[in-house]
Coordinates of C-alpha atoms in Angstrom, one line a residue:
X1 CA 0.5 -1.0 30.4
X2 CA -1.4 -3.8 28.6
X3 CA 0.2 -5.5 25.6
X4 CA -1.4 -4.7 22.3
X5 CA -2.0 -7.9 20.3
X6 CA -1.6 -7.7 16.5
X7 CA -2.4 -9.6 13.4
X8 CA 0.2 -9.1 10.7
X9 CA -1.1 -9.8 7.1
X10 CA 1.7 -10.1 4.6
X11 CA 4.4 -10.9 7.2
X12 CA 7.1 -12.0 4.8
X13 CA 7.1 -8.8 2.7
X14 CA 9.1 -5.7 3.3
X15 CA 6.4 -4.0 5.5
X16 CA 6.1 -7.3 7.4
X17 CA 9.8 -7.3 8.1
X18 CA 9.7 -3.7 9.2
X19 CA 6.7 -4.2 11.5
X20 CA 8.3 -7.2 13.2
X21 CA 11.5 -5.1 13.7
X22 CA 9.4 -2.4 15.5
X23 CA 7.6 -5.1 17.5
X24 CA 10.9 -6.7 18.5
X25 CA 12.1 -3.3 19.9
X26 CA 9.0 -3.1 22.1
X27 CA 8.1 -6.6 23.5
X28 CA 6.5 -4.9 26.5
X29 CA 4.0 -3.1 24.3
X30 CA 3.2 -5.4 21.3
X31 CA 2.8 -9.1 20.5
X32 CA 2.0 -10.6 17.1
X33 CA -0.7 -13.2 17.7
X34 CA -1.5 -14.0 14.0
X35 CA 0.6 -13.8 10.9
X36 CA -0.1 -14.6 7.2
X37 CA 1.8 -15.0 4.0
X38 CA 1.2 -16.1 0.4
X39 CA 3.5 -19.0 -0.3
X40 CA 6.8 -18.3 1.4
X41 CA 6.3 -20.9 4.2
X42 CA 10.0 -21.1 5.0
X43 CA 10.3 -17.5 6.0
X44 CA 6.9 -17.5 7.8
X45 CA 8.0 -20.5 9.8
X46 CA 11.2 -18.8 10.7
X47 CA 9.3 -15.7 11.8
X48 CA 6.8 -17.8 13.8
X49 CA 9.6 -19.5 15.7
X50 CA 11.0 -16.1 16.7
X51 CA 7.7 -14.3 17.5
X52 CA 5.6 -17.3 18.7
X53 CA 2.1 -16.3 17.4
X54 CA -1.0 -18.2 18.2
X55 CA -1.7 -18.9 14.5
X56 CA -0.1 -18.5 11.0
X57 CA -1.9 -18.8 7.7
X58 CA -0.6 -19.3 4.1
X59 CA -2.8 -18.6 1.1
X60 CA -1.1 -21.5 -0.7
X61 CA -2.5 -24.8 0.6
X62 CA 0.6 -26.8 -0.3
X63 CA 2.8 -24.2 1.5
X64 CA 0.5 -24.4 4.5
X65 CA 0.9 -28.2 4.6
X66 CA 4.7 -27.8 4.6
X67 CA 4.6 -25.2 7.3
X68 CA 2.3 -27.5 9.4
X69 CA 4.9 -30.2 9.1
X70 CA 7.8 -27.8 10.0
X71 CA 5.9 -26.6 13.1
X72 CA 4.7 -30.1 14.3
X73 CA 4.9 -30.3 18.0
X74 CA 4.6 -26.6 18.6
X75 CA 1.5 -24.8 19.9
X76 CA 1.2 -22.7 16.7
X77 CA -1.9 -23.4 14.7
X78 CA -1.4 -23.4 10.9
X79 CA -4.2 -22.5 8.5
X80 CA -4.3 -22.8 4.7
X81 CA -6.0 -21.2 1.7
X82 CA -7.8 -17.9 1.4
X83 CA -10.2 -18.9 4.1
X84 CA -7.3 -19.5 6.5
X85 CA -5.9 -16.0 5.8
X86 CA -9.4 -14.5 6.4
X87 CA -9.7 -16.4 9.7
X88 CA -6.2 -15.2 10.8
X89 CA -7.2 -11.6 9.9
X90 CA -10.1 -11.7 12.3
X91 CA -8.2 -13.6 15.0
X92 CA -10.1 -13.1 18.3
X93 CA -7.2 -12.1 20.6
X94 CA -5.9 -9.4 18.2
X95 CA -6.8 -5.7 18.7
X96 CA -5.2 -4.3 15.6
X97 CA -4.6 -5.7 12.1
X98 CA -1.6 -4.6 10.1
X99 CA -2.8 -5.0 6.5
X100 CA 0.4 -5.4 4.4
X101 CA -0.7 -8.0 1.7
X102 CA 0.3 -6.7 -1.7
X103 CA -2.5 -6.2 -4.2
X104 CA -6.2 -6.9 -4.4
X105 CA -5.7 -10.1 -2.4
X106 CA -5.6 -7.9 0.7
X107 CA -9.1 -6.7 0.5
X108 CA -11.1 -9.7 1.7
X109 CA -9.0 -10.4 4.8
X110 CA -8.8 -6.7 5.7
X111 CA -12.6 -6.5 5.5
X112 CA -12.8 -9.6 7.7
X113 CA -10.6 -7.8 10.3
X114 CA -12.9 -4.7 10.2
X115 CA -16.0 -7.0 10.7
X116 CA -14.2 -8.5 13.7
X117 CA -13.8 -4.9 15.0
X118 CA -10.0 -4.7 14.8
X119 CA -8.4 -1.3 14.3
X120 CA -6.6 -1.2 10.9
X121 CA -3.0 -0.1 10.2
X122 CA -3.4 0.0 6.4
X123 CA -0.3 -0.6 4.2
X124 CA -2.4 -2.1 1.4
X125 CA -3.3 0.6 -1.1
X126 CA -5.7 -1.6 -3.1
X127 CA -8.3 -1.8 -0.3
X128 CA -9.2 1.8 -0.9
X129 CA -8.3 1.9 -4.6
X130 CA -10.7 -1.0 -5.3
X131 CA -13.4 -0.5 -2.8
X132 CA -13.0 3.1 -1.5
X133 CA -16.6 4.0 -0.6
X134 CA -17.6 0.5 0.5
X135 CA -14.4 0.2 2.6
X136 CA -14.9 3.5 4.3
X137 CA -18.5 2.7 5.0
X138 CA -17.5 -0.5 6.7
X139 CA -14.9 1.4 8.8
X140 CA -17.7 3.7 10.0
X141 CA -20.2 1.0 10.5
X142 CA -18.0 -1.1 12.7
X143 CA -16.5 2.0 14.4
X144 CA -12.9 0.9 14.1
X145 CA -9.9 3.2 13.7
X146 CA -8.1 3.4 10.4
X147 CA -4.5 4.6 10.4
X148 CA -2.5 4.7 7.1
X149 CA 1.0 3.2 7.0
X150 CA 2.1 4.4 3.5
X151 CA 4.7 7.1 4.2
X152 CA 2.8 9.7 2.2
X153 CA -0.5 9.1 3.9
X154 CA 1.0 8.7 7.3
X155 CA 2.6 12.1 6.8
X156 CA -0.7 13.7 5.9
X157 CA -2.4 11.9 8.8
X158 CA 0.1 13.4 11.2
X159 CA -0.4 17.0 10.1
X160 CA -4.1 16.8 9.0
X161 CA -6.7 19.2 10.5
X162 CA -10.2 20.0 9.6
X163 CA -10.7 19.4 5.8
X164 CA -12.7 22.7 5.6
X165 CA -9.5 24.5 6.4
X166 CA -7.5 22.9 3.6
X167 CA -6.6 24.2 0.2
X168 CA -4.9 21.0 -1.1
X169 CA -2.8 17.9 -0.3
X170 CA 0.7 17.5 -1.9
X171 CA 2.0 14.0 -2.2
X172 CA 5.7 13.7 -2.8
X173 CA 7.2 11.2 -5.2
X174 CA 10.9 10.2 -5.5
X175 CA 10.5 9.8 -9.2
X176 CA 11.8 6.3 -9.0
X177 CA 14.8 4.9 -11.0
X178 CA 13.7 6.7 -14.2
X179 CA 13.2 10.2 -12.9
X180 CA 13.7 12.7 -15.8
X181 CA 13.6 10.0 -18.5
X182 CA 11.7 10.5 -21.7
X183 CA 9.6 7.9 -23.5
X184 CA 12.3 7.0 -26.0
X185 CA 14.7 6.2 -23.1
X186 CA 12.0 4.0 -21.4
X187 CA 11.6 1.7 -24.5
X188 CA 14.4 -0.7 -23.5
X189 CA 13.8 -0.8 -19.7
X190 CA 14.2 -4.3 -18.3
X191 CA 12.8 -5.7 -14.9
X192 CA 16.1 -5.5 -13.1
X193 CA 16.2 -1.7 -13.7
X194 CA 12.6 -1.2 -12.8
X195 CA 12.9 -2.9 -9.4
X196 CA 16.0 -0.9 -8.4
X197 CA 14.4 1.9 -6.3
X198 CA 16.9 4.6 -5.4
X199 CA 15.5 5.3 -1.9
X200 CA 13.2 2.6 -0.5
X201 CA 13.5 -1.1 0.0
X202 CA 10.3 -2.6 -1.5
X203 CA 8.9 -5.7 -3.2
X204 CA 9.1 -6.1 -6.9
X205 CA 5.6 -5.2 -7.8
X206 CA 5.6 -2.0 -5.7
X207 CA 9.0 -1.1 -7.1
X208 CA 7.7 -1.4 -10.7
X209 CA 4.7 0.7 -9.7
X210 CA 7.0 3.4 -8.3
X211 CA 9.0 3.4 -11.5
X212 CA 5.9 3.9 -13.7
X213 CA 4.4 6.4 -11.3
X214 CA 1.3 4.1 -10.9
X215 CA 2.2 3.8 -7.2
X216 CA 1.7 7.5 -6.8
X217 CA -1.5 7.3 -8.8
X218 CA -2.8 4.7 -6.5
X219 CA -1.8 6.9 -3.6
X220 CA -3.8 9.8 -5.0
X221 CA -6.9 7.6 -5.1
X222 CA -6.1 6.4 -1.5
X223 CA -5.7 10.0 -0.3
X224 CA -9.1 10.9 -1.8
X225 CA -10.8 8.3 0.4
X226 CA -8.7 8.8 3.5
X227 CA -9.0 12.6 3.6
X228 CA -12.1 13.5 1.6
X229 CA -10.5 15.8 -1.0
X230 CA -11.3 15.6 -4.7
X231 CA -8.7 14.9 -7.4
X232 CA -8.4 18.6 -8.2
X233 CA -7.1 19.3 -4.7
X234 CA -4.5 16.5 -4.6
X235 CA -1.2 17.3 -6.3
X236 CA 1.9 15.3 -6.9
X237 CA 5.5 16.8 -6.9
X238 CA 8.7 15.0 -7.5
X239 CA 11.1 15.2 -4.5
X240 CA 14.1 12.8 -5.2
X241 CA 15.5 12.8 -1.6
X242 CA 12.3 11.4 -0.1
X243 CA 12.8 13.5 3.0
X244 CA 9.5 15.4 3.0
X245 CA 6.9 12.6 2.8
X246 CA 3.9 14.8 2.0
X247 CA 2.4 18.2 2.8
X248 CA -0.9 19.8 3.6
X249 CA -1.6 23.4 2.4
X250 CA -4.1 25.3 4.4
X251 CA -6.4 28.2 3.3
X252 CA -4.2 30.8 5.0
X253 CA -1.2 29.7 2.9
X254 CA 0.5 27.7 5.7
X255 CA 2.0 24.4 4.5
X256 CA 2.6 21.7 7.1
X257 CA 5.1 19.0 6.0
X258 CA 6.2 15.8 7.8
X259 CA 9.9 15.0 7.3
X260 CA 12.2 12.1 8.2
X261 CA 14.7 9.7 6.7
X262 CA 13.1 7.2 4.3
X263 CA 12.5 4.3 6.7
X264 CA 9.1 2.5 6.8
X265 CA 9.6 1.8 10.5
X266 CA 8.6 5.4 11.3
X267 CA 5.1 5.3 9.8
X268 CA 4.6 1.8 11.2
X269 CA 5.5 3.0 14.6
X270 CA 3.1 5.9 14.2
X271 CA 0.3 3.5 13.3
X272 CA 1.0 1.1 16.2
X273 CA 1.3 3.7 18.9
X274 CA -1.0 6.6 17.8
X275 CA -1.7 9.0 19.5
X276 CA 1.4 8.2 21.5
X277 CA 4.9 8.0 20.1
X278 CA 7.4 5.2 20.6
X279 CA 11.2 5.1 20.2
X280 CA 12.5 3.3 17.1
X281 CA 16.1 3.0 16.0
X282 CA 15.7 5.1 12.9
X283 CA 18.6 7.5 12.2
X284 CA 18.0 11.2 13.0
X285 CA 17.5 13.6 10.1
X286 CA 20.8 15.5 9.4
X287 CA 19.6 18.6 7.5
X288 CA 23.1 20.2 7.2
X289 CA 24.4 17.0 5.6
X290 CA 21.5 17.1 3.1
X291 CA 22.3 20.8 2.3
X292 CA 19.2 21.2 0.0
X293 CA 15.9 19.6 -0.9
X294 CA 14.9 19.4 -4.6
X295 CA 11.4 19.5 -6.1
X296 CA 10.0 19.4 -9.6
X297 CA 6.7 19.0 -11.3
X298 CA 5.2 15.6 -11.9
X299 CA 6.2 14.0 -15.2
X300 CA 4.2 14.5 -18.4
X301 CA 1.5 12.1 -19.5
X302 CA 3.3 11.1 -22.7
X303 CA 6.3 9.9 -20.7
X304 CA 4.6 8.4 -17.6
X305 CA 1.0 7.8 -18.5
X306 CA 0.1 5.7 -15.4
X307 CA -0.2 8.7 -13.1
X308 CA -2.7 10.3 -15.5
X309 CA -4.6 7.1 -15.9
X310 CA -5.1 6.9 -12.1
X311 CA -6.4 10.5 -12.0
X312 CA -8.7 9.6 -14.8
X313 CA -10.1 6.6 -13.0
X314 CA -10.6 8.6 -9.8
X315 CA -12.6 11.2 -11.6
X316 CA -14.6 8.6 -13.5
X317 CA -15.4 6.9 -10.2
X318 CA -17.5 3.7 -9.8
X319 CA -15.6 0.6 -10.6
X320 CA -13.0 2.4 -12.8
X321 CA -10.3 2.4 -10.0
X322 CA -10.8 -1.3 -9.4
X323 CA -10.4 -2.0 -13.1
X324 CA -7.3 0.2 -13.1
X325 CA -5.8 -1.8 -10.2
X326 CA -6.6 -5.2 -11.6
X327 CA -5.2 -4.4 -15.1
X328 CA -2.0 -2.9 -13.5
X329 CA -1.4 -6.1 -11.4
X330 CA -1.7 -8.2 -14.5
X331 CA 0.5 -5.9 -16.6
X332 CA 3.2 -5.6 -14.0
X333 CA 3.4 -9.3 -13.5
X334 CA 3.6 -9.8 -17.3
X335 CA 6.4 -7.3 -17.5
X336 CA 8.3 -9.0 -14.7
X337 CA 7.9 -12.3 -16.5
X338 CA 9.3 -10.9 -19.7
X339 CA 6.0 -11.2 -21.6
X340 CA 5.6 -7.5 -22.5
X341 CA 7.9 -4.5 -22.7
X342 CA 7.9 -1.8 -20.1
X343 CA 5.9 0.8 -22.0
X344 CA 3.2 -1.8 -22.6
X345 CA 2.2 -1.7 -18.9
X346 CA 0.3 1.5 -19.4
X347 CA -1.1 0.3 -22.7
X348 CA -2.6 -2.8 -21.1
X349 CA -4.2 -0.6 -18.4
X350 CA -5.6 1.9 -20.8
X351 CA -7.0 -0.7 -23.1
X352 CA -8.6 -2.6 -20.2
X353 CA -10.2 0.6 -18.9
X354 CA -11.5 1.3 -22.4
X355 CA -12.9 -2.2 -22.9
X356 CA -14.6 -2.6 -19.5
X357 CA -15.7 0.9 -18.6
X358 CA -17.1 1.8 -15.3
X359 CA -20.3 1.0 -13.4
X360 CA -21.8 1.9 -10.0
X361 CA -20.4 -0.2 -7.1
X362 CA -23.2 -2.2 -5.6
X363 CA -21.5 -4.4 -3.0
X364 CA -18.2 -6.1 -2.3
X365 CA -19.3 -9.4 -4.0
X366 CA -20.0 -7.4 -7.2
X367 CA -16.7 -5.7 -6.9
X368 CA -14.8 -9.0 -6.9
X369 CA -16.7 -9.9 -10.1
X370 CA -15.6 -6.7 -11.7
X371 CA -12.0 -7.4 -10.5
X372 CA -12.1 -10.9 -12.0
X373 CA -13.4 -9.7 -15.3
X374 CA -10.8 -6.9 -15.5
X375 CA -8.0 -9.4 -14.9
X376 CA -9.3 -11.6 -17.7
X377 CA -9.5 -8.6 -20.1
X378 CA -6.0 -7.5 -19.1
X379 CA -4.7 -11.0 -19.8
X380 CA -6.3 -10.8 -23.2
X381 CA -4.5 -7.5 -23.8
X382 CA -1.2 -9.0 -22.7
X383 CA -1.6 -11.9 -25.1
X384 CA -2.3 -9.5 -27.9
X385 CA 0.9 -7.5 -27.2
X386 CA 3.2 -10.5 -27.0

């Protein structure tokens, strides 16, 4: 059996940690040859010393210089800046790229990996949210395999058949830390509450997205591009236990669901090994101990407007999802920094969408211009709400 060489983008985040855990359990099957991070050079250096990749890259040039000094005398090459991350993404000896950079920053290096004909294990939602049609065209043009890592999309991927047989997709949502809350209760939410997810261990940005339901909205857009179904045939239900990760309903009424304990190592293992399966030390699902599984309808727009805004952007098409994503990243960061209240996140997004509108996506370069303008407009909205 040949060892599959991997590039790991976003190595220091929660998906990066889980990926390295899976790799460490199967040293006879996988080797990480390239790794990237944003600015956390200390953790990336520690990971590099353990996994001995050929190259690491840090988007922050100063952090790259510090990592270079820390690894002086080793055979590990250290790259810096956005160009360094892009170079690592397309590293020649890698066969697959695990794309786990958070946010729009993941798009350019993931496209570089596609252009270098690397299979993609996609944990970055924003690649498809920002550039859905263009991204899928590149996947087809370079004939690489795209396997989703998000637990919901991995679930659908595992039970997906011919789309002509399907009635709808059902994405499950835990409901986050504010499940069942009304708008009046959300007025005083602080960052420490919003990042405290009840089921999953995630980074701050994604945790806030989960709490606002924007994470699920981005997943709806992602599911549209991955599986080819329109917004009207992609539903969201709240399932607080996070045991059923998503479902596919077929025309004959059959519903196929993928179940498992909430542990990201499972969808990562699926992506790395597919179509085979590998052992991972994830606990077995104990259904008698669970006793029951609960479900409820997605929350109303007046309480959690971000989910509805994502559906609106998907239906509008063009650059609207990219504007939605850019505005959300700016708004969430402003909330985490204490610059705006929790409920203003959705307001910033809605105002930015209204101000910028949508246009036809021409190419990736034009898309980055749209993203930049949307971020500037969102920053203006944040300033107005301070």
